[in-house]
CSV table of C-alpha atoms in Angstrom, one decimal:
chain,number,residue,atom,x,y,z
A,24,GLU,CA,-14.9,14.5,-8.5
A,25,ILE,CA,-12.3,14.9,-5.9
A,26,VAL,CA,-10.5,18.4,-6.4
A,27,LEU,CA,-7.1,18.6,-4.8
A,28,THR,CA,-5.8,22.1,-4.1
A,29,GLN,CA,-2.0,22.4,-3.2
A,30,SER,CA,-0.3,25.5,-1.9
A,31,PRO,CA,1.5,27.3,-2.0
A,32,ALA,CA,2.1,27.3,-5.5
A,33,THR,CA,5.8,28.2,-5.6
A,34,LEU,CA,8.1,28.0,-2.7
A,35,SER,CA,11.0,30.0,-2.7
A,36,LEU,CA,13.8,28.9,-0.2
A,37,SER,CA,17.6,28.0,0.3
A,38,PRO,CA,19.2,24.7,0.7
A,39,GLY,CA,19.1,23.7,4.3
A,40,ASP,CA,15.8,25.3,4.8
A,41,ARG,CA,12.5,23.7,5.6
A,42,ALA,CA,9.8,23.1,3.3
A,43,THR,CA,6.2,22.6,4.2
A,44,LEU,CA,3.7,21.9,1.3
A,45,SER,CA,0.1,21.6,1.8
A,46,CYS,CA,-2.7,19.5,0.2
A,47,ARG,CA,-6.2,20.1,0.3
A,48,ALA,CA,-9.1,17.7,-0.6
A,49,SER,CA,-12.5,18.8,-1.5
A,50,GLN,CA,-13.9,16.0,0.7
A,51,SER,CA,-12.3,13.2,2.9
A,52,VAL,CA,-10.0,11.0,1.0
A,53,GLY,CA,-9.1,9.0,4.3
A,54,ASN,CA,-5.5,8.2,4.2
A,55,SER,CA,-5.0,7.5,0.7
A,56,LEU,CA,-3.3,10.5,-0.2
A,57,VAL,CA,0.1,10.3,-2.2
A,58,TRP,CA,3.1,12.4,-3.0
A,59,TYR,CA,5.4,12.7,-6.0
A,60,GLN,CA,8.5,14.7,-6.9
A,61,GLN,CA,8.8,15.4,-10.7
A,62,LYS,CA,11.8,17.3,-12.1
A,63,THR,CA,11.9,18.6,-15.4
A,64,GLY,CA,11.9,16.5,-18.5
A,65,GLN,CA,11.4,13.5,-16.0
A,66,ALA,CA,8.6,11.3,-14.9
A,67,PRO,CA,7.4,11.9,-11.6
A,68,ARG,CA,8.8,10.0,-8.6
A,69,LEU,CA,7.1,8.2,-5.8
A,70,LEU,CA,7.5,9.8,-2.6
A,71,ILE,CA,4.9,8.9,0.0
A,72,TYR,CA,1.8,7.1,-0.2
A,73,ASP,CA,-1.2,6.7,2.6
A,74,ALA,CA,-0.3,10.0,3.5
A,75,SER,CA,2.5,9.2,5.5
A,76,ASN,CA,4.9,5.7,4.3
A,77,ARG,CA,7.8,6.6,2.5
A,78,ALA,CA,8.3,4.8,-0.9
A,79,THR,CA,11.4,2.7,-1.3
A,80,ALA,CA,14.4,4.5,-0.9
A,81,ILE,CA,13.1,7.9,-0.2
A,82,PRO,CA,15.2,9.8,2.6
A,83,ALA,CA,14.2,10.4,5.7
A,84,ARG,CA,14.0,14.3,5.6
A,85,PHE,CA,10.7,13.6,3.6
A,86,SER,CA,7.9,13.0,5.5
A,87,GLY,CA,3.8,13.3,5.1
A,88,ARG,CA,1.0,13.5,7.3
A,89,GLY,CA,-2.5,14.4,7.8
A,90,SER,CA,-6.0,12.6,7.1
A,91,ALA,CA,-9.2,13.0,5.6
A,92,THR,CA,-9.1,16.5,3.9
A,93,ASP,CA,-5.8,18.1,5.3
A,94,PHE,CA,-2.3,17.0,4.3
A,95,THR,CA,1.3,18.1,4.3
A,96,LEU,CA,4.4,17.2,2.9
A,97,THR,CA,7.4,18.1,4.8
A,98,ILE,CA,11.3,18.4,3.4
A,99,SER,CA,12.9,18.8,6.8
A,100,SER,CA,16.1,20.1,5.3
A,101,LEU,CA,16.2,20.7,1.6
A,102,GLU,CA,19.1,19.5,-0.4
A,103,PRO,CA,19.8,20.6,-3.9
A,104,GLU,CA,18.7,17.8,-5.6
A,105,ASP,CA,15.0,18.2,-3.8
A,106,PHE,CA,14.1,21.4,-5.9
A,107,ALA,CA,11.3,20.6,-7.9
A,108,VAL,CA,7.7,20.5,-8.5
A,109,TYR,CA,5.8,18.2,-6.2
A,110,TYR,CA,2.3,16.9,-6.7
A,111,CYS,CA,-0.5,15.3,-4.4
A,112,GLN,CA,-2.6,12.5,-5.7
A,113,GLN,CA,-5.8,10.7,-4.2
A,114,CYS,CA,-6.8,7.2,-4.8
A,115,ASN,CA,-9.9,7.0,-2.5
A,116,SER,CA,-12.2,7.4,-5.4
A,117,TRP,CA,-12.7,7.6,-9.2
A,118,PRO,CA,-11.7,9.2,-10.9
A,119,LEU,CA,-7.7,9.2,-9.6
A,120,THR,CA,-7.1,13.1,-9.6
A,121,PHE,CA,-3.9,15.1,-8.6
A,122,GLY,CA,-3.0,18.8,-7.5
A,123,GLY,CA,-1.8,21.7,-9.6
A,124,GLY,CA,1.5,21.2,-8.0
A,125,THR,CA,4.0,23.1,-5.8
A,126,LYS,CA,7.2,24.1,-7.0
A,127,VAL,CA,10.4,24.6,-5.0
A,128,GLU,CA,12.7,26.7,-6.2
A,129,ILE,CA,15.9,28.1,-5.1
A,130,LYS,CA,15.6,31.3,-3.1
B,6,GLN,CA,14.3,-4.4,-11.9
B,7,VAL,CA,10.8,-3.3,-13.0
B,8,GLN,CA,10.9,-0.8,-16.0
B,9,LEU,CA,8.3,0.4,-18.2
B,10,VAL,CA,9.2,1.6,-22.1
B,11,GLN,CA,7.1,3.8,-24.1
B,12,SER,CA,7.4,4.0,-27.9
B,13,GLY,CA,8.4,7.5,-29.1
B,14,ALA,CA,7.5,10.8,-29.8
B,15,GLU,CA,4.6,11.4,-32.5
B,16,VAL,CA,3.3,14.2,-34.3
B,17,LYS,CA,-0.3,13.8,-35.8
B,18,LYS,CA,-2.9,16.0,-37.4
B,19,PRO,CA,-6.3,17.6,-35.8
B,20,GLY,CA,-8.9,14.5,-36.2
B,21,ALA,CA,-6.3,12.0,-36.3
B,22,SER,CA,-5.3,9.0,-33.8
B,23,VAL,CA,-2.4,8.0,-32.0
B,24,LYS,CA,-1.3,4.8,-30.6
B,25,VAL,CA,1.1,4.4,-27.3
B,26,SER,CA,2.8,1.7,-26.2
B,27,CYS,CA,4.2,0.7,-22.8
B,28,ARG,CA,6.4,-2.8,-22.5
B,29,ALA,CA,6.9,-3.9,-19.0
B,30,SER,CA,9.6,-5.9,-17.8
B,31,GLY,CA,10.9,-6.9,-14.4
B,32,TYR,CA,8.0,-8.5,-12.9
B,33,THR,CA,4.7,-10.6,-13.4
B,34,PHE,CA,2.9,-8.7,-15.9
B,35,ILE,CA,-0.9,-9.7,-15.2
B,36,SER,CA,0.0,-8.8,-11.4
B,37,TYR,CA,-0.4,-5.5,-11.8
B,38,TYR,CA,-2.9,-2.8,-13.4
B,39,ILE,CA,-1.4,0.0,-15.5
B,40,HIS,CA,-2.7,3.4,-15.8
B,41,TRP,CA,-2.3,6.0,-18.2
B,42,VAL,CA,-1.4,9.3,-17.4
B,43,ARG,CA,-0.9,12.9,-19.1
B,44,GLN,CA,0.7,16.6,-19.0
B,45,GLY,CA,0.1,19.0,-21.4
B,46,PRO,CA,2.9,21.6,-21.7
B,47,GLY,CA,3.8,23.4,-18.5
B,48,GLN,CA,0.8,22.0,-17.0
B,49,GLY,CA,-0.3,19.4,-14.2
B,50,LEU,CA,-0.9,15.8,-14.2
B,51,GLU,CA,-4.4,14.5,-15.7
B,52,TRP,CA,-5.4,11.0,-14.8
B,53,MET,CA,-6.7,9.1,-18.2
B,54,GLY,CA,-7.6,5.7,-17.3
B,55,ILE,CA,-6.5,2.2,-16.3
B,56,ILE,CA,-6.3,-1.5,-17.7
B,57,ASN,CA,-6.2,-4.9,-16.1
B,58,PRO,CA,-3.2,-6.7,-17.8
B,59,SER,CA,-5.0,-10.1,-17.1
B,60,GLY,CA,-8.4,-9.7,-17.9
B,61,ASP,CA,-8.1,-6.6,-20.4
B,62,ASN,CA,-11.1,-4.6,-18.3
B,63,THR,CA,-10.9,-1.0,-18.2
B,64,ASN,CA,-11.9,2.2,-16.7
B,65,TYR,CA,-11.6,5.5,-18.4
B,66,ALA,CA,-11.7,9.4,-17.2
B,67,GLN,CA,-15.3,10.5,-18.1
B,68,LYS,CA,-13.3,13.4,-20.0
B,69,PHE,CA,-11.8,10.8,-22.3
B,70,GLN,CA,-14.9,8.5,-22.8
B,71,GLY,CA,-15.4,7.6,-26.2
B,72,ARG,CA,-12.2,9.0,-27.5
B,73,VAL,CA,-9.6,6.5,-25.6
B,74,THR,CA,-9.1,2.7,-25.8
B,75,MET,CA,-6.9,1.0,-23.5
B,76,THR,CA,-5.6,-2.8,-24.8
B,77,ARG,CA,-2.9,-5.3,-23.7
B,78,ASP,CA,-0.7,-8.0,-25.4
B,79,THR,CA,0.1,-10.5,-22.5
B,80,SER,CA,2.3,-12.2,-25.1
B,81,THR,CA,4.7,-8.9,-25.3
B,82,SER,CA,4.1,-7.4,-21.6
B,83,THR,CA,2.9,-4.4,-23.4
B,84,VAL,CA,-0.2,-2.2,-23.0
B,85,TYR,CA,-1.5,0.3,-25.3
B,86,MET,CA,-3.4,3.8,-25.2
B,87,GLU,CA,-5.0,4.8,-28.3
B,88,LEU,CA,-6.5,8.2,-28.5
B,89,SER,CA,-8.7,9.3,-31.3
B,90,SER,CA,-10.2,12.7,-32.8
B,91,LEU,CA,-7.1,14.4,-31.6
B,92,ARG,CA,-7.4,18.2,-30.6
B,93,PHE,CA,-4.7,20.6,-30.3
B,94,GLU,CA,-5.3,20.7,-26.7
B,95,ASP,CA,-4.4,16.7,-26.6
B,96,THR,CA,-0.7,18.0,-27.2
B,97,ALA,CA,1.0,16.5,-24.0
B,98,VAL,CA,3.5,14.0,-22.8
B,99,TYR,CA,1.8,10.7,-22.0
B,100,TYR,CA,2.7,8.3,-19.2
B,101,CYS,CA,1.9,4.8,-18.4
B,102,ALA,CA,2.5,4.1,-14.9
B,103,ARG,CA,2.1,0.9,-12.8
B,104,GLY,CA,-0.3,0.4,-9.6
B,105,GLY,CA,1.7,0.1,-6.9
B,106,LEU,CA,-0.1,-2.4,-5.0
B,107,ARG,CA,-0.9,-6.2,-6.6
B,108,GLY,CA,-4.4,-6.6,-8.0
B,109,MET,CA,-5.5,-3.4,-6.3
B,110,THR,CA,-7.3,-0.7,-8.7
B,111,MET,CA,-7.2,2.5,-6.7
B,112,THR,CA,-3.7,3.1,-5.6
B,113,TYR,CA,-0.7,5.0,-6.0
B,114,PHE,CA,1.7,4.7,-9.1
B,115,ASP,CA,5.0,3.1,-8.1
B,116,TYR,CA,6.8,3.0,-11.7
B,117,TRP,CA,6.5,5.1,-14.5
B,118,GLY,CA,7.3,5.0,-18.1
B,119,GLN,CA,10.1,7.7,-19.5
B,120,GLY,CA,6.7,9.4,-21.6
B,121,THR,CA,5.6,9.6,-25.1
B,122,LEU,CA,5.4,13.4,-26.5
B,123,VAL,CA,2.4,13.4,-28.7
B,124,THR,CA,2.2,16.7,-30.7
B,125,VAL,CA,-1.1,17.6,-32.6
B,126,SER,CA,-0.1,20.2,-35.1
B,127,SER,CA,-1.8,21.1,-38.6
C-alpha cells in the first residue's frame, strides 16, 4: 500500500498569503496524484488531478506540481474561502490511498 | 448536472449491518465507476472499494474484505454499499464518489455524494 504523508499538519496563514502544501509518497505514483479541498460538514471537492491539472471551475490561484514521490499544492494568494482541509490522493495503484490532510487555518 | 444523492443517516448496534444507497443522475450511469470512501469523526479519508455499474464487478480494500458488499441497480441508477458486523469504529460519514474518467477504475473522484452518517452505538 502506498502511504501518502502530508506536511505540515496545520498551516496558519492570513488572507493574501501564499500557501505551500506538501504530499510525499512512499513509492512512485508517477503523476497520478490528486488534491481535494474539504470544508467542515461538506464532501471533498476536486481541485487538481494528474498532479498539475486544475479541475473544472477551480481558480487559477490553485496550482499543483511534482512527480514520482514529491508533490506540492500552492495557493498563490489565500482568499477567505480557501481556509479548509486539503487532502492528496494517489490513483496509481490499489488500494487508492489518501494523505492525512493539511488544515489551512486563519492566523 | 451530475448529482449523487445518498440515503439518510443511520444508527445501528454493534454486530448489525447497514446499507447505504447512492442515486446517480445527470450522466450515463453505466459509463463511470462508483467508489465508496469513509471518514471517521475528525479523521481523514479512507477508500473502501469500487463497483462497475455496467458489469457489477467490484474491488474492495483488503481491510473491508468479507464485510463489505457493493451492488447496483441499473433500473434506478443506484449503487448500494452494505457493511456488516458493525463495530464502534465503523462510525463515520460514508461517501459515494464518481470516478472521473469514463470507463477507468484507477482515477480521481470528480463528483461526490453529500455523505451518510452511520453511527454504531449500543
